[in-house]
Coordinates of C-alpha atoms in Angstrom, one line a residue:
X50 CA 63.0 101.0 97.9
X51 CA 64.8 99.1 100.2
X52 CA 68.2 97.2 99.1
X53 CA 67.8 93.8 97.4
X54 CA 69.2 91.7 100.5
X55 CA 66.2 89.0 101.4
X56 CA 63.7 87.3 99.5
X57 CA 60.7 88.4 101.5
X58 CA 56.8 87.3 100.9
X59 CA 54.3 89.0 100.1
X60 CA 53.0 90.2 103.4
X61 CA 53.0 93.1 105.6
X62 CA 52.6 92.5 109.7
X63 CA 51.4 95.2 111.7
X64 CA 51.6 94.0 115.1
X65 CA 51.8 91.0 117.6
X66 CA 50.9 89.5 120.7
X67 CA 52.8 86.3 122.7
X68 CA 53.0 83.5 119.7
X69 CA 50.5 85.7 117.4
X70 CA 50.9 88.2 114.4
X71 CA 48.8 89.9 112.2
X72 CA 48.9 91.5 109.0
X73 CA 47.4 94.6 107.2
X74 CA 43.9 92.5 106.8
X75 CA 43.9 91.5 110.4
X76 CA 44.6 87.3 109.5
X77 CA 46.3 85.5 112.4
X78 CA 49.3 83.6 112.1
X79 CA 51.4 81.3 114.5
X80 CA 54.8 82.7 114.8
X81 CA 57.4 79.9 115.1
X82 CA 60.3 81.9 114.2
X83 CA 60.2 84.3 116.8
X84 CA 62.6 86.8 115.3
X85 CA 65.2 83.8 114.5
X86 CA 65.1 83.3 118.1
X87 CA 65.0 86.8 119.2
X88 CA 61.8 87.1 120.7
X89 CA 62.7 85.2 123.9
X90 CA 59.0 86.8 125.4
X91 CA 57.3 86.7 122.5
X92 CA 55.3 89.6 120.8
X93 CA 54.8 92.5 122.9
X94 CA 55.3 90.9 126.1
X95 CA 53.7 93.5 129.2
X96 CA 57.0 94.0 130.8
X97 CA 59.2 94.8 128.3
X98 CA 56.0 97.3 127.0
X99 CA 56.5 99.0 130.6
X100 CA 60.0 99.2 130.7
X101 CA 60.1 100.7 127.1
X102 CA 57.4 103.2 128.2
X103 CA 59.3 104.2 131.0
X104 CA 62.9 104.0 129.8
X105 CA 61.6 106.1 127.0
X106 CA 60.5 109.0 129.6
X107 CA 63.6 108.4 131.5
X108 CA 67.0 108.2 129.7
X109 CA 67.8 106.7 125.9
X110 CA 71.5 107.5 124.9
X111 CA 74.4 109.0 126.3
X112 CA 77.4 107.0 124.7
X113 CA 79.8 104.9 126.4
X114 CA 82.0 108.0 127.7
X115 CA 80.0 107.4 130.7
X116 CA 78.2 105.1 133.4
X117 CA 74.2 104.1 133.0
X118 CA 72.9 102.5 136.2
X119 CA 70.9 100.5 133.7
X120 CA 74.3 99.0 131.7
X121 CA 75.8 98.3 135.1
X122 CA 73.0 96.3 136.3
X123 CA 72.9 94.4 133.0
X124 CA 76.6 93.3 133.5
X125 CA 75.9 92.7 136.9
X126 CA 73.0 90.6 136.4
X127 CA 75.1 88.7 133.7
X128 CA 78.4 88.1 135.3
X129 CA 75.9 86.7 137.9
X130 CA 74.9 84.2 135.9
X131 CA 78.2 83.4 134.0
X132 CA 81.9 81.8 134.9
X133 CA 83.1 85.1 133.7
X134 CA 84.4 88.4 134.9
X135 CA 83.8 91.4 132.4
X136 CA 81.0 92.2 129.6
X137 CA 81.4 94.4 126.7
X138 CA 77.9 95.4 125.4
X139 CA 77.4 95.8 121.3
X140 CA 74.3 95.7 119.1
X141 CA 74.4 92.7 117.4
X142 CA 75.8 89.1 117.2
X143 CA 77.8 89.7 114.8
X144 CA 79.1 92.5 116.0
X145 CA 80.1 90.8 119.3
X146 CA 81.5 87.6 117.2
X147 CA 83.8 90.5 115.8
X148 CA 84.5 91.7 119.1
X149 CA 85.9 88.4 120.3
X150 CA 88.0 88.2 117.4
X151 CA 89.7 91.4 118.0
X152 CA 90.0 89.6 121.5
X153 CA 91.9 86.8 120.4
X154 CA 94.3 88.5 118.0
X155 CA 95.4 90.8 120.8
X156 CA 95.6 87.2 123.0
X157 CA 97.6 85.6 121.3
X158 CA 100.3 88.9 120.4
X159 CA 100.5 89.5 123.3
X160 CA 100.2 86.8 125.7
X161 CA 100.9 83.8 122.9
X162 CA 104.5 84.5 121.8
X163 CA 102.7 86.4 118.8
X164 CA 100.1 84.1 117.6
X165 CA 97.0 85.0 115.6
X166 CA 95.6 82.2 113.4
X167 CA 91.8 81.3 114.3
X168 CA 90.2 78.4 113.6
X169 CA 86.7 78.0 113.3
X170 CA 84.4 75.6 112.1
X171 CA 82.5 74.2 108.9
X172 CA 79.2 74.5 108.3
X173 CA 79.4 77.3 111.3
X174 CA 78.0 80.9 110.9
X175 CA 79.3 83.6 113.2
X176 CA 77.8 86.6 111.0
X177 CA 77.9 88.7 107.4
X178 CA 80.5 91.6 108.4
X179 CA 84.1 90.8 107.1
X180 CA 85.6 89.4 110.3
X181 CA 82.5 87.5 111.0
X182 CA 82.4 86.3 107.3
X183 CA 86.2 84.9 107.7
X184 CA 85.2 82.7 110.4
X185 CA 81.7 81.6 108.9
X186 CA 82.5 77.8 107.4
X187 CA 80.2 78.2 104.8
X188 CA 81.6 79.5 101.1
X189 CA 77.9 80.4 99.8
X190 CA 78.0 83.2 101.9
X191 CA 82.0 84.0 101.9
X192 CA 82.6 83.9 97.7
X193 CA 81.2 87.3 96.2
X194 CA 83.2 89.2 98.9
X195 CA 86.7 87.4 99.1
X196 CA 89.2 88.3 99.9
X197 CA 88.3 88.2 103.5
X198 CA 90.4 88.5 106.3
X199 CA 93.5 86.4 106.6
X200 CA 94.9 84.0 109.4
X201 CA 92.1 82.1 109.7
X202 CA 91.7 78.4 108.9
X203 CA 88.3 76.0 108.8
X204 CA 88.1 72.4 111.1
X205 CA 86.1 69.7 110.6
X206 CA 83.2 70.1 113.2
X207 CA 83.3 67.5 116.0
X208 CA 86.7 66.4 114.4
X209 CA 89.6 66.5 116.8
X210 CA 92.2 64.8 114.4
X211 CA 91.6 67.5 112.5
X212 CA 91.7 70.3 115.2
X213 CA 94.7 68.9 116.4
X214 CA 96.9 69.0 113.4
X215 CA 96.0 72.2 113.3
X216 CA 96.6 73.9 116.5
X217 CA 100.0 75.5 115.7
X218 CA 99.9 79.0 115.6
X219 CA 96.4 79.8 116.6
X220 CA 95.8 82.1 119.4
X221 CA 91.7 81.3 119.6
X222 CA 89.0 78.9 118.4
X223 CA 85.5 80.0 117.5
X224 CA 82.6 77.3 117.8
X225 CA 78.7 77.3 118.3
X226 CA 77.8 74.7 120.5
X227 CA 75.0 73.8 118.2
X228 CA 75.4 74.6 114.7
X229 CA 72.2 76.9 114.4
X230 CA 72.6 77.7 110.3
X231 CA 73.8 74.6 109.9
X232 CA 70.7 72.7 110.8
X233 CA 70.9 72.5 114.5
X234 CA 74.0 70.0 114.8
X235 CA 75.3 69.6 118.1
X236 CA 78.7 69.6 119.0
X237 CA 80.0 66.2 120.9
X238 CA 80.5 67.0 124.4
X239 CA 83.7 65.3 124.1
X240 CA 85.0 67.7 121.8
X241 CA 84.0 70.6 123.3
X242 CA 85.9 69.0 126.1
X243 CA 88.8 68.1 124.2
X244 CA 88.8 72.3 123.0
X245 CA 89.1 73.3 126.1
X246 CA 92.1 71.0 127.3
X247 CA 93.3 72.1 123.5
X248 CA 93.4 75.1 124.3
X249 CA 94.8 75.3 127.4
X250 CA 97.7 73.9 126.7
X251 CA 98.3 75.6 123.5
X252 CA 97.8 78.9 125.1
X253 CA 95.1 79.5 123.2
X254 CA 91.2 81.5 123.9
X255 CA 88.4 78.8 123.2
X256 CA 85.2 81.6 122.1
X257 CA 81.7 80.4 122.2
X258 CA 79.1 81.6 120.2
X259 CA 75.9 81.7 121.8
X260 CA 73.6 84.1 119.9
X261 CA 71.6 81.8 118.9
X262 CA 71.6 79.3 121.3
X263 CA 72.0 81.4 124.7
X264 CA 69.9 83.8 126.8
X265 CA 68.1 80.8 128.1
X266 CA 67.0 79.1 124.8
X267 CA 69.0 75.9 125.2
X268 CA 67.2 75.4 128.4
X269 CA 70.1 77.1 130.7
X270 CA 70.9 80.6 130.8
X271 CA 73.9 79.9 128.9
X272 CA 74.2 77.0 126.4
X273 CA 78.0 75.7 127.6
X274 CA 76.0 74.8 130.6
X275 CA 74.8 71.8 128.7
X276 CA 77.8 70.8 127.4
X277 CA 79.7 71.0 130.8
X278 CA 82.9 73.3 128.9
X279 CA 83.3 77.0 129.9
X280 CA 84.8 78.8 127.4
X281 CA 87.0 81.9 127.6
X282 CA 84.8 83.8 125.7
X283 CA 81.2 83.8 125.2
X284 CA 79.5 85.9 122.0
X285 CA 75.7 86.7 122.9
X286 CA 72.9 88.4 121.7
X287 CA 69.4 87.8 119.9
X288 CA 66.8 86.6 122.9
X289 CA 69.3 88.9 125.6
X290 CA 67.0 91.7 124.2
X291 CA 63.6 90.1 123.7
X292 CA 63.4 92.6 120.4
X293 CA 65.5 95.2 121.1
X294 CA 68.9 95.1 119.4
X295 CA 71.6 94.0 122.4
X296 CA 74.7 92.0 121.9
X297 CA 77.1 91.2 124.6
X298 CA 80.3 89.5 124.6
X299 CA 81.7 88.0 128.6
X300 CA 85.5 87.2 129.5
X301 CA 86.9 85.3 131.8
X302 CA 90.3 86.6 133.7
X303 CA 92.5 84.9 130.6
X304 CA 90.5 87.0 128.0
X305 CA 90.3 90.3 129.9
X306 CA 92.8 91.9 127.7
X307 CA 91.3 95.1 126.3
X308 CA 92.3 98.9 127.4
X309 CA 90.6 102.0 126.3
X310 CA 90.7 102.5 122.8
X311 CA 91.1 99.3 121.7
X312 CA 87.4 98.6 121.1
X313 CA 84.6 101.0 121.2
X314 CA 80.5 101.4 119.8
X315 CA 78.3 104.2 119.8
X316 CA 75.4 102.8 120.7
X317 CA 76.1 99.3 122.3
X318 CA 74.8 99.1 125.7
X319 CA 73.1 102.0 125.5
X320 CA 70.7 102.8 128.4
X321 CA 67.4 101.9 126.8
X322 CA 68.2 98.4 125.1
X323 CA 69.9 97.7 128.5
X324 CA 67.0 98.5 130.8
X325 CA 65.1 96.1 128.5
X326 CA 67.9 93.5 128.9
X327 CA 67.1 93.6 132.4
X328 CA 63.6 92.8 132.3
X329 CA 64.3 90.0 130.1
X330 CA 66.5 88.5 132.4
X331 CA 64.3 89.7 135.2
X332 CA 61.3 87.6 133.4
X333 CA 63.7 84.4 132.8
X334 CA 65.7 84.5 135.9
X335 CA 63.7 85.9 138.7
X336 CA 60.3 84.9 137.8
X337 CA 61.3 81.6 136.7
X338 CA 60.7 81.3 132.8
X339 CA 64.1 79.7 132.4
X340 CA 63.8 76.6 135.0
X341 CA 60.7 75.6 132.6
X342 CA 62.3 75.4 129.3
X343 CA 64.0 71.8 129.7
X344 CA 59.8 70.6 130.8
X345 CA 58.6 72.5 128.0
X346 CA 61.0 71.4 125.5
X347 CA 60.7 67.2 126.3
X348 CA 56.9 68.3 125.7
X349 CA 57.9 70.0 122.2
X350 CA 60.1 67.1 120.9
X351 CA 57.7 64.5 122.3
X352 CA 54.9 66.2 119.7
X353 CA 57.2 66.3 117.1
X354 CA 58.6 62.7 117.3
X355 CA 54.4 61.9 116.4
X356 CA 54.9 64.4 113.6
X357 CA 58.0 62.3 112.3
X358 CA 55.6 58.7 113.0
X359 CA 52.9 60.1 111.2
X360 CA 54.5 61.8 108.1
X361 CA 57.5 59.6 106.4
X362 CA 58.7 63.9 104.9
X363 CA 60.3 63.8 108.5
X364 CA 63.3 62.3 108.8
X365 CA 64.7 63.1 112.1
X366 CA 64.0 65.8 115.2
X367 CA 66.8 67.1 116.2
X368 CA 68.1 70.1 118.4
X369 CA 67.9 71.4 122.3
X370 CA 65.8 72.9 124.4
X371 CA 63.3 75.3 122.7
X372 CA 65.2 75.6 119.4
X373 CA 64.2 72.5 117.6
X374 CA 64.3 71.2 114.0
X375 CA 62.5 68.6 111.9
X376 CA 65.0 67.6 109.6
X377 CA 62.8 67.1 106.0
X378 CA 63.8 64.4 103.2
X379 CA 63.8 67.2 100.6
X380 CA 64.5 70.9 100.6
X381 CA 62.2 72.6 102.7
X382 CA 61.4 75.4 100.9
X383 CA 58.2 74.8 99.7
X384 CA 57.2 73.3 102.4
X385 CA 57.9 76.9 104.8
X386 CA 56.1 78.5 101.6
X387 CA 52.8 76.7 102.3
X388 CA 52.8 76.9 105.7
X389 CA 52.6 81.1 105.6
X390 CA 49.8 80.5 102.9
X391 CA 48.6 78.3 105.9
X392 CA 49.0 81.4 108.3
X393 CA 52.2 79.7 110.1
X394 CA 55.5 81.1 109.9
X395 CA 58.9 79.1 109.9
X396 CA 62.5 79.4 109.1
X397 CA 64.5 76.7 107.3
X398 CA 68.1 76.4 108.5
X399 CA 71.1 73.9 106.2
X400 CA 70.7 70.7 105.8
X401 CA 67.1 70.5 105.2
X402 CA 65.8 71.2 108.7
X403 CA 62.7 73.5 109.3
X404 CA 63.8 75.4 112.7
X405 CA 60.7 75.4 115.2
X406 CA 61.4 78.1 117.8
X407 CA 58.6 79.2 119.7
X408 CA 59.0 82.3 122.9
X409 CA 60.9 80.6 126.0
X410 CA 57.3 81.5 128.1
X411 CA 55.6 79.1 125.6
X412 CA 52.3 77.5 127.5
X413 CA 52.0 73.8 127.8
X414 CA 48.5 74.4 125.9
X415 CA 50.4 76.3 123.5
X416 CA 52.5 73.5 122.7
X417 CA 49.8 70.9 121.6
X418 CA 48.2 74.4 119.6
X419 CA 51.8 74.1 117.9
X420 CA 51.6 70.1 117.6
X421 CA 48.3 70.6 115.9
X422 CA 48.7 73.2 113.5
X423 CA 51.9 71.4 112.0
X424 CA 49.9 68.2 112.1
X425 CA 47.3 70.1 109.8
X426 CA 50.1 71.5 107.5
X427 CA 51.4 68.7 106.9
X428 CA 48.4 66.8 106.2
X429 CA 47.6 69.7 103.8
X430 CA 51.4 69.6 102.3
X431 CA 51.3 65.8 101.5
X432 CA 47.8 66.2 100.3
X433 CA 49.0 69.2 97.2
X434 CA 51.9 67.0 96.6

């Protein structure tokens, strides 16, 4: 029935609570995906069941011809929080990555003598729609749909040589600050740096994209905290929502170029997915969930550096704050496979890393629940082989 586009298993979940779901046949499992790092609250968290509950009774939709007191607040909340000065509100990440490339082309015609090329990254992903894809430095997922869209040209990640001999004629450049896809590869803060003085004196836009790593998952609200580099342009969504589909993309001054009619979405920023973007931030913000993610993420590494002691399939730990990796010494494929016979659920990323992304409001005691469990599978892994 439905469209050939994942290779899902043979299971059917029915509902979910914190770290927990559970299928048709009422089995537990230990959720470590988290919605690809969606679930910033886990399953079902109390607040955002309120908010929906009430939202619902209250107002869903009215299109972007007007105000919502609940999309104001969001972009008030998140200009807050941000070096920016504008938000537009979308649905998705990839939809805000294509956003902020309609951003940059109009940049650089306008403000860069007529520039438009846009370099981007390799081994990045910025998303499957055609823009996104054109900008995504990974030909797996680009060669069934060429041709894609022109003016854009790949850089050698953490490469400045590389970037620099190839800033003539580009009007923006598009980077994740850690290479989620990829296998959770962190861009040098020195070449971050070096981007930014890049493109300021090229006259260029320097775009981040955060969906995967922002909304408080790299341990700040937003990840080019960490790295010390404020971009003109920052691409959000996934955790900004806790479930609820919400993308966002912030501008600084430089980047605040659009006018009416030149970028539009029916149902981005609607009032419902915005009043639940507000309890999210509410929950991380206000109530403090994000000043505990840097503690709580020492504590998850620490447990998985034993992991990597103990089991010689572990070759390194990598990532930030609560989106961490264990790079494996083979494909981990099977390895994800016996762990959801095993009741736990994980998602591989490239480069042979199993991604380990528990809710941002984690417990301590939840932590050594996760240490133990992947202690087990792995015993249990090595044991089959």
């Amino acid at each position: 029935m439905l469209i050939n586009t994942y290779n899902r298993p043979d299971k059917v979940f029915i509902s979910g609570k914190g770290m927990k779901l559970y299928d048709e046949a009422d089995s537990e499992y230990l959720d470590l995906v988290s919605g690809v790092a969606v679930n910033s609250l886990g399953h079902c968290h109390p607040e955002i069941i309120k908010t929906i509950k009430k939202q619902s009774e209250k107002l869903l939709h009215i299109s972007n011809l007007y105000h919502t007191a609940e999309q104001s607040e969001l972009a008030e909340k998140l200009v807050g929080l941000s070096d920016h000065d504008k938000v537009f509100f979308c649905n998705s990440g990839t939809e805000a990555v294509e956003a902020a490339l309609k951003i940059a082309r109009k940049y650089g015609k306008l403000k860069a003598h007529g520039k438009s090329k846009i370099l981007y990254m390799k081994d990045s992903f910025h998303g499957r729609t055609m823009g996104a894809l054109s900008v995504t430095g990974q030909s797996k997922y680009q060669n069934e749909f060429k041709p894609l869209i022109g003016g854009t040209e790949q850089c050698e990640f953490n490469n400045l040589n590389d970037i620099i001999k190839k800033m003539s004629g580009a009007c923006a450049i598009i980077v994740e600050p850690i290479q989620g896809e990829a296998g959770l590869i962190k861009a040098e803060v020195k070449f971050l740096k070096k981007l930014r003085e890049l493109c300021d004196k090229w006259n260029c836009l320097l775009i981040f994209d955060e969906i995967q790593c922002g909304a408080g998952r790299s341990g700040s609200f937003f990840a080019y905290e960490k790295f010390g580099v404020i971009p003109d342009v920052v691409c959000m969504a996934k955790g900004l929502g806790g479930g609820i589909p919400i993308g966002a993309v912030l501008v600084n001054e430089k980047a605040d170029i659009f006018v009416p009619g030149d970028h539009g979405t029916t149902f981005g920023g609607n009032a419902f997915a915005c009043a639940v973007g507000n309890t999210v931030l509410t929950e991380l913000v206000d109530k403090g969930i994000l000043y505990t993610v840097d503690k709580k993420a020492e504590l998850l590494k620490g447990k998985l550096e034993l992991l990597k002691k103990e089991f010689d399939l572990i070759e390194e730990v990598r990532g930030i704050g609560l989106l961490q990796g264990l790079k494996l010494n083979e494909n981990p494929g099977n390895f994800i496979k016996y762990a959801l016979k095993n009741n736990v659920l994980l998602v591989g990323a490239g480069d042979n890393v199993v991604r380990i992304i528990p809710p941002l409001n984690v417990e301590v005691g939840e932590i050594e629940e996760i240490y133990i469990v992947l202690k087990n599978i792995f015993q249990g892994f090595k044991g089959e082989k």
